[in-house]
């Protein structure tokens, strides 16, 4: 098979890239090792920055998002038993975020790709990338017991943290930066009304908690748990009881509990690969970087990587220019490191670090107290949370 761009991975990165390239008349085939239902079943991100909303509109898949997504102009920070609202809309001159689950973004992109009759090969096994240091890269894979080959001009590694593309980059050409946090997030999805109309980020001596949502009838909650915890240890009742212990009296009274429809523990890490380009192979999204989900940046960073990459590939074909692909990595990394810094800082501020002792909690509470009483402090949180503009220059 021959295509212009071979995309590895049918998560949000791969699907959005395929859609933006298709809109520009560029042919791409997506290879995905799982089934479409499996990809949709992974419950992950929930908050979209304006830049991501605009990109989904540009890709022609924003209609349901605008119908069903929830526009949020702020969120609460709860510490020392009291809640304080960060008014993002006021502090950023009118910017908001949209609460719309990654599952729904993925579904919208999948539907658009199927409607356009574009090729996504699911359950593609043993995908391997070849000759990406030449102008004739290739991808091989197995499907239905047969070996297949795709020749292409570019390979887009949209295959996530555990994918094959980054792993195939020459070790001498790659630098990886990693910080693993000593805890995980136990997440529960439930068909219960959200405890509050906006998100609540909780700093509690018992550990971090987050009250999020997917709609007016579906909620998403997280608890910081030790890395040694297994999801089987946590009954639904145990989850709700612990969440209540971390909430303020008003939220505790309003919380509607119910059976979990999804329950999982995600590890937290900060991770960046440099560079993101290896000849004709490019890494985008989780394939190139991971952020702790505290700052709601993972999916949004993936979207902006894909915007830069699609622009670069379109420029290659339409303007016969390689300047976009030559600057891809540097442009992405400037934005990635800003998001990594905010995600690390917000994680360090909101989670319980027993190794820091009682003074650690006191210092966190003092910083939170400063933030909610300082317009400059609150604005710093707000402008990072709503997301930096696509090209913030400096
Ligand atoms: P993805 O990992 O979503 O997709 C990669 C795709 O490539 C997958 O479908 C995989 O099956 C496929 N693939 C992998 N190897 C392959 C191979 N060899 N051949 C073919 N296909 C292959 N972000 C937030 O903002 N908020 C959150 O709360 C949040 N929670 C998360 C929880 C978990 C457990 C994880 C892992 C991530 C979470 N994230 C969160 C981040 C997440 O939303 C990512 O940023 C987002 O999925 C990035 O999308 P992709 O880059 O497409 O990677
Ligand atoms: C979510 O709704 O899944 C979510 C929201 C905000 C975060 C992380 C996850 O920071």
Coordinates of C-alpha atoms and ligand atoms in Angstrom, one line a residue:
X1 CA 0.0 0.0 0.0
X2 CA 1.2 3.6 -0.7
X3 CA 0.2 6.7 1.2
X4 CA 1.6 10.2 1.8
X5 CA 1.6 10.0 5.6
X6 CA 1.5 6.8 7.7
X7 CA 0.0 7.6 11.1
X8 CA 0.7 5.2 14.0
X9 CA -2.1 5.3 16.6
X10 CA -5.8 6.1 16.4
X11 CA -6.1 8.1 19.7
X12 CA -6.9 11.8 19.6
X13 CA -3.5 12.8 18.1
X14 CA -3.6 10.3 15.2
X15 CA -7.2 11.0 14.4
X16 CA -7.0 14.8 14.6
X17 CA -3.9 14.7 12.4
X18 CA -5.6 12.5 9.9
X19 CA -8.6 14.9 9.8
X20 CA -6.5 18.0 9.4
X21 CA -4.4 16.4 6.6
X22 CA -7.6 15.2 4.8
X23 CA -9.1 18.7 4.9
X24 CA -5.9 19.8 3.0
X25 CA -6.2 16.9 0.5
X26 CA -3.3 14.9 1.9
X27 CA -3.7 11.1 2.0
X28 CA -3.0 9.4 5.3
X29 CA -3.5 5.8 6.6
X30 CA -3.9 5.2 10.4
X31 CA -2.6 2.0 12.0
X32 CA -4.0 1.2 15.4
X33 CA -3.2 -1.9 17.4
X34 CA -6.4 -2.0 19.4
X35 CA -10.1 -2.1 18.3
X36 CA -12.0 1.2 17.9
X37 CA -14.2 0.2 20.9
X38 CA -11.2 -0.4 23.1
X39 CA -9.8 3.1 22.2
X40 CA -13.2 4.6 23.0
X41 CA -13.4 2.7 26.3
X42 CA -10.3 4.4 27.7
X43 CA -11.6 7.1 30.1
X44 CA -9.1 9.9 30.2
X45 CA -9.1 13.7 29.7
X46 CA -12.0 16.0 30.3
X47 CA -11.0 19.6 29.8
X48 CA -10.4 21.3 26.5
X49 CA -8.5 24.6 26.1
X50 CA -9.7 27.2 23.6
X51 CA -6.9 26.4 21.2
X52 CA -8.1 22.8 21.1
X53 CA -11.7 23.8 20.6
X54 CA -10.6 26.0 17.7
X55 CA -8.6 23.1 16.2
X56 CA -11.6 20.7 16.4
X57 CA -13.7 23.4 14.7
X58 CA -11.0 23.7 12.0
X59 CA -11.1 19.9 11.6
X60 CA -14.8 20.1 11.1
X61 CA -15.7 18.0 14.1
X62 CA -16.8 20.7 16.6
X63 CA -20.6 20.5 16.2
X64 CA -21.5 18.1 19.0
X65 CA -18.8 19.6 21.3
X66 CA -20.5 23.0 21.1
X67 CA -23.9 21.3 21.6
X68 CA -23.0 19.1 24.6
X69 CA -19.8 20.5 26.0
X70 CA -19.9 22.6 29.2
X71 CA -18.2 26.0 29.1
X72 CA -16.5 26.8 32.4
X73 CA -15.3 30.3 33.3
X74 CA -13.6 29.2 36.5
X75 CA -12.9 26.4 39.0
X76 CA -12.7 26.1 42.8
X77 CA -9.6 25.4 44.9
X78 CA -10.4 23.8 48.2
X79 CA -7.9 23.9 51.1
X80 CA -8.1 24.1 54.8
X81 CA -11.8 23.1 54.5
X82 CA -12.7 26.2 52.4
X83 CA -13.4 26.7 48.7
X84 CA -12.1 29.7 46.7
X85 CA -13.0 30.3 43.1
X86 CA -10.4 31.1 40.4
X87 CA -12.3 33.4 38.0
X88 CA -10.5 32.4 34.8
X89 CA -12.8 34.4 32.6
X90 CA -12.2 37.7 34.4
X91 CA -8.5 37.1 35.0
X92 CA -7.7 36.2 31.4
X93 CA -9.9 38.8 29.7
X94 CA -12.7 36.5 28.7
X95 CA -11.1 33.1 28.2
X96 CA -12.9 29.8 29.2
X97 CA -12.3 26.1 29.0
X98 CA -14.7 23.4 27.8
X99 CA -15.6 20.3 29.7
X100 CA -16.0 17.6 27.0
X101 CA -14.6 14.1 27.5
X102 CA -11.7 12.8 25.4
X103 CA -13.9 9.8 24.7
X104 CA -16.4 12.2 22.9
X105 CA -13.6 14.0 21.0
X106 CA -12.3 10.6 19.9
X107 CA -15.8 9.5 18.8
X108 CA -16.4 12.7 16.8
X109 CA -13.0 12.2 15.0
X110 CA -13.7 8.5 14.4
X111 CA -17.1 9.3 12.9
X112 CA -15.7 12.1 10.7
X113 CA -13.0 9.7 9.4
X114 CA -15.5 6.9 8.7
X115 CA -17.9 9.3 6.9
X116 CA -15.1 10.5 4.7
X117 CA -14.2 6.9 3.9
X118 CA -10.7 7.2 5.1
X119 CA -8.5 4.2 6.0
X120 CA -8.0 3.2 9.6
X121 CA -6.6 -0.2 10.1
X122 CA -7.6 -1.5 13.6
X123 CA -6.0 -4.5 15.3
X124 CA -2.8 -3.9 13.3
X125 CA -0.3 -6.1 15.1
X126 CA 3.5 -5.8 15.4
X127 CA 3.7 -2.4 13.7
X128 CA 7.3 -1.6 12.8
X129 CA 8.8 1.6 11.3
X130 CA 11.6 1.4 8.8
X131 CA 14.0 3.8 6.8
X132 CA 12.6 7.0 8.4
X133 CA 16.2 8.4 8.0
X134 CA 15.6 8.3 4.3
X135 CA 13.1 9.9 1.9
X136 CA 11.3 6.6 1.5
X137 CA 10.2 5.5 5.0
X138 CA 8.1 2.3 5.3
X139 CA 5.8 0.8 7.9
X140 CA 5.1 -3.0 8.3
X141 CA 2.4 -4.7 10.3
X142 CA 0.5 -7.9 10.6
X143 CA -3.3 -8.3 10.1
X144 CA -5.4 -11.4 9.8
X145 CA -2.2 -13.5 9.9
X146 CA -0.6 -11.7 6.9
X147 CA 2.4 -9.3 6.8
X148 CA 1.7 -6.0 5.1
X149 CA 3.8 -3.0 4.1
X150 CA 3.0 0.7 3.6
X151 CA 5.4 3.0 1.7
X152 CA 5.0 6.7 2.5
X153 CA 6.7 10.1 2.6
X154 CA 6.3 10.6 6.4
X155 CA 5.6 8.6 9.6
X156 CA 3.6 10.3 12.4
X157 CA 4.2 8.7 15.7
X158 CA 0.9 9.2 17.5
X159 CA 1.2 6.0 19.3
X160 CA 1.3 7.2 22.9
X161 CA 3.7 6.7 25.8
X162 CA 4.1 2.9 25.2
X163 CA 4.2 3.1 21.4
X164 CA 6.7 1.8 18.9
X165 CA 7.8 5.0 17.3
X166 CA 9.8 6.7 20.1
X167 CA 11.2 3.3 20.9
X168 CA 12.5 3.0 17.3
X169 CA 14.4 6.3 17.4
X170 CA 18.2 5.8 17.6
X171 CA 19.2 6.0 21.2
X172 CA 22.1 8.2 20.3
X173 CA 19.7 10.8 18.8
X174 CA 17.2 11.0 21.6
X175 CA 17.2 12.5 25.1
X176 CA 14.5 11.7 27.6
X177 CA 13.6 13.7 30.7
X178 CA 11.4 12.0 33.3
X179 CA 10.0 12.6 36.8
X180 CA 7.8 9.9 38.3
X181 CA 5.5 11.0 41.2
X182 CA 5.1 8.8 44.3
X183 CA 1.4 8.4 43.9
X184 CA -1.4 7.7 41.4
X185 CA -4.9 9.0 40.6
X186 CA -7.8 6.6 41.4
X187 CA -10.5 7.7 39.0
X188 CA -14.3 6.9 39.1
X189 CA -16.8 7.7 36.4
X190 CA -20.4 7.6 37.6
X191 CA -23.9 8.5 36.2
X192 CA -24.5 10.9 39.0
X193 CA -25.0 14.7 38.9
X194 CA -21.8 16.7 39.5
X195 CA -21.3 17.9 43.0
X196 CA -20.8 21.5 41.8
X197 CA -21.3 23.4 38.5
X198 CA -17.5 23.8 38.1
X199 CA -14.5 21.7 38.9
X200 CA -13.2 21.5 42.5
X201 CA -9.4 20.9 43.0
X202 CA -8.7 19.8 46.6
X203 CA -5.6 20.1 48.7
X204 CA -6.2 18.0 51.8
X205 CA -3.8 16.5 54.4
X206 CA -5.4 13.2 53.4
X207 CA -4.4 13.7 49.8
X208 CA -5.5 15.4 46.6
X209 CA -9.0 15.0 45.2
X210 CA -10.6 16.4 42.0
X211 CA -14.4 16.7 41.3
X212 CA -14.9 16.9 37.6
X213 CA -17.7 16.1 35.2
X214 CA -18.7 14.9 31.7
X215 CA -22.3 16.3 31.6
X216 CA -25.1 17.4 33.9
X217 CA -25.8 13.7 34.7
X218 CA -22.3 12.2 34.6
X219 CA -19.4 12.9 37.0
X220 CA -15.7 12.1 37.1
X221 CA -13.9 12.1 40.4
X222 CA -10.2 11.4 41.3
X223 CA -8.4 10.6 44.6
X224 CA -4.6 10.6 45.1
X225 CA -3.7 7.1 46.2
X226 CA -0.4 5.4 47.0
X227 CA 1.4 3.8 44.0
X228 CA 1.1 0.5 45.8
X229 CA -2.7 0.6 45.7
X230 CA -4.6 -1.7 43.3
X231 CA -8.0 -0.7 42.0
X232 CA -9.5 -4.0 43.3
X233 CA -8.8 -2.7 46.8
X234 CA -11.2 0.2 46.3
X235 CA -14.9 -0.6 46.6
X236 CA -17.2 2.1 45.4
X237 CA -18.3 2.7 49.0
X238 CA -14.7 3.1 50.1
X239 CA -14.1 5.6 47.3
X240 CA -17.1 7.7 48.2
X241 CA -16.3 7.6 51.9
X242 CA -12.7 8.8 51.3
X243 CA -13.8 11.5 48.8
X244 CA -16.2 12.9 51.4
X245 CA -13.4 13.1 54.0
X246 CA -11.4 15.3 51.6
X247 CA -14.4 17.7 50.7
X248 CA -15.8 20.7 52.5
X249 CA -19.1 20.4 54.4
X250 CA -21.2 21.9 51.5
X251 CA -19.8 19.6 48.9
X252 CA -20.0 16.6 51.2
X253 CA -23.7 17.3 51.8
X254 CA -24.4 17.8 48.1
X255 CA -22.4 14.8 46.8
X256 CA -24.6 12.2 45.0
X257 CA -22.9 8.8 45.0
X258 CA -23.7 5.9 42.8
X259 CA -22.2 2.8 41.2
X260 CA -18.9 3.4 39.2
X261 CA -19.2 2.7 35.5
X262 CA -15.4 3.0 35.2
X263 CA -12.8 2.8 37.9
X264 CA -9.0 2.8 37.3
X265 CA -5.7 4.0 38.7
X266 CA -3.4 6.1 36.5
X267 CA 0.3 6.7 37.4
X268 CA 1.6 10.3 37.3
X269 CA 4.8 11.3 35.5
X270 CA 6.4 14.3 33.8
X271 CA 8.1 13.1 30.6
X272 CA 9.6 14.9 27.6
X273 CA 11.5 13.5 24.6
X274 CA 14.0 15.7 22.7
X275 CA 13.9 16.1 19.8
X276 CA 10.5 15.1 18.4
X277 CA 11.7 14.6 14.8
X278 CA 13.9 11.8 13.5
X279 CA 14.3 12.2 9.7
X280 CA 10.9 11.6 8.2
X281 CA 9.4 10.3 11.5
X282 CA 7.7 12.8 13.9
X283 CA 6.4 12.2 17.4
X284 CA 3.2 13.9 18.5
X285 CA 1.1 13.8 21.7
X286 CA 1.8 11.2 24.4
X287 CA 4.4 9.6 22.1
X288 CA 6.6 12.6 22.8
X289 CA 5.6 13.8 26.3
X290 CA 3.5 13.1 29.3
X291 CA 2.2 15.5 31.9
X292 CA 0.6 14.7 35.3
X293 CA -3.1 15.3 34.6
X294 CA -3.5 18.0 37.4
X295 CA -3.2 20.8 34.9
X296 CA -5.5 19.1 32.3
X297 CA -2.8 19.6 29.7
X298 CA -2.2 16.1 28.2
X299 CA -4.9 16.1 25.5
X300 CA -4.4 19.8 24.8
X301 CA -0.7 19.5 24.2
X302 CA -1.4 16.6 21.8
X303 CA -3.7 18.8 19.9
X304 CA -1.2 21.6 19.5
X305 CA 1.6 19.2 18.4
X306 CA -0.8 18.0 15.7
X307 CA -1.6 21.5 14.6
X308 CA 2.1 22.3 14.1
X309 CA 2.8 18.9 12.4
X310 CA -0.2 19.2 10.0
X311 CA 0.9 22.7 9.1
X312 CA 4.4 21.5 8.4
X313 CA 3.3 18.6 6.2
X314 CA 0.8 20.7 4.3
X315 CA 3.6 23.3 3.7
X316 CA 5.9 20.5 2.4
X317 CA 3.4 19.4 -0.2
X318 CA 1.8 22.7 -1.1
X319 CA 4.7 25.1 -0.9
X320 CA 7.5 22.6 -1.5
X321 CA 9.1 24.0 1.7
X322 CA 10.7 22.1 4.5
X323 CA 10.9 25.0 7.0
X324 CA 7.9 23.7 8.9
X325 CA 9.2 20.2 9.3
X326 CA 12.6 21.6 10.2
X327 CA 11.2 23.8 13.0
X328 CA 8.5 21.3 14.2
X329 CA 10.4 20.0 17.2
X330 CA 11.6 23.3 18.5
X331 CA 8.1 24.9 18.1
X332 CA 6.4 22.0 20.0
X333 CA 9.0 21.8 22.8
X334 CA 8.8 25.5 23.7
X335 CA 5.0 25.0 24.4
X336 CA 5.5 21.5 25.9
X337 CA 8.0 22.7 28.5
X338 CA 5.7 25.6 29.6
X339 CA 2.9 23.1 30.1
X340 CA 5.2 20.6 31.8
X341 CA 6.2 23.3 34.2
X342 CA 2.6 24.3 35.1
X343 CA 1.5 20.7 35.4
X344 CA 4.5 19.9 37.7
X345 CA 3.9 23.0 39.8
X346 CA 0.2 22.5 40.2
X347 CA 0.8 18.8 41.1
X348 CA 3.4 19.8 43.7
X349 CA 1.0 22.3 45.2
X350 CA -2.1 20.2 45.4
X351 CA -0.9 16.7 46.4
X352 CA 0.2 15.3 49.7
X353 CA 3.9 14.5 49.9
X354 CA 4.5 12.7 53.3
X355 CA 8.2 12.9 52.8
X356 CA 7.9 16.7 53.1
X357 CA 6.5 16.4 56.7
X358 CA 3.9 18.6 58.4
X359 CA 5.7 21.8 57.2
X360 CA 5.2 20.6 53.6
X361 CA 1.4 20.9 54.1
X362 CA 1.8 24.3 55.8
X363 CA 3.9 25.6 53.0
X364 CA 1.4 24.4 50.4
X365 CA -1.5 26.1 52.3
X366 CA 0.5 29.3 52.6
X367 CA 1.1 29.3 48.8
X368 CA -2.6 28.6 48.2
X369 CA -3.5 31.4 50.6
X370 CA -1.2 33.8 48.6
X371 CA -2.7 32.7 45.3
X372 CA -6.3 33.3 46.2
X373 CA -5.5 36.7 47.8
X374 CA -3.2 37.9 45.0
X375 CA -4.6 39.0 41.6
X376 CA -1.1 38.3 40.1
X377 CA -1.0 34.8 41.7
X378 CA -4.5 33.9 40.6
X379 CA -3.9 35.3 37.1
X380 CA -0.8 33.1 36.8
X381 CA -2.9 30.0 37.6
X382 CA -5.8 31.2 35.3
X383 CA -3.7 32.0 32.2
X384 CA -1.8 28.7 32.4
X385 CA -5.0 26.7 33.0
X386 CA -6.9 28.2 30.0
X387 CA -3.8 27.5 27.9
X388 CA -1.2 29.6 26.2
X389 CA -2.0 31.0 22.7
X390 CA -0.9 28.8 19.8
X391 CA 2.1 31.0 19.1
X392 CA 3.0 32.9 22.2
X393 CA 6.3 34.0 20.8
X394 CA 8.6 34.7 23.7
Ligands
LIG1 P1 -3.0 7.9 23.2 O1 -2.2 7.1 24.2 O2 -4.4 8.4 23.6 O3 -3.2 7.1 21.9 C1 -2.2 6.4 21.3 C2 -2.8 5.3 20.5 O4 -1.8 4.5 19.8 C3 -3.6 4.3 21.3 O5 -4.9 4.1 20.8 C4 -2.7 3.0 21.3 O6 -3.5 1.8 21.3 C5 -2.0 3.2 19.9 N1 -0.8 2.4 19.9 C6 0.2 2.3 20.8 N2 1.2 1.6 20.4 C7 0.9 1.2 19.1 C8 1.5 0.4 18.1 N3 2.7 -0.2 18.4 N4 0.9 0.2 16.9 C9 -0.3 0.8 16.7 N5 -1.0 1.5 17.6 C10 -0.4 1.7 18.8 N6 -5.0 14.0 30.0 C11 -5.8 15.0 30.6 O7 -5.7 16.1 30.1 N7 -6.6 14.8 31.7 C12 -6.7 13.5 32.2 O8 -7.4 13.3 33.2 C13 -5.9 12.4 31.7 N8 -6.0 11.2 32.2 C14 -5.2 10.2 31.7 C15 -5.2 8.8 32.2 C16 -4.4 7.8 31.6 C17 -4.5 6.4 32.2 C18 -3.6 8.1 30.6 C19 -2.7 7.1 30.0 C20 -3.5 9.4 30.0 C21 -4.4 10.5 30.6 N9 -4.4 11.8 30.1 C22 -5.1 12.8 30.6 C23 -3.6 12.1 29.0 C24 -4.3 11.6 27.7 O9 -5.5 12.3 27.7 C25 -3.4 11.9 26.6 O10 -2.9 13.2 26.6 C26 -4.1 11.7 25.3 O11 -4.6 10.4 25.3 C27 -3.0 11.9 24.2 O12 -3.5 11.3 23.1 P2 -2.5 10.5 22.1 O13 -1.3 11.3 21.9 O14 -3.4 10.2 20.9 O15 -2.1 9.2 22.8
LIG2 C1 -11.2 15.1 33.9 O1 -12.4 15.5 33.9 O2 -11.0 13.9 33.6 C2 -10.1 15.9 34.4 C3 -10.3 17.3 34.6 C4 -9.3 18.1 35.0 C5 -8.0 17.6 35.2 C6 -7.8 16.2 35.0 C7 -8.8 15.4 34.6 O3 -7.0 18.4 35.6

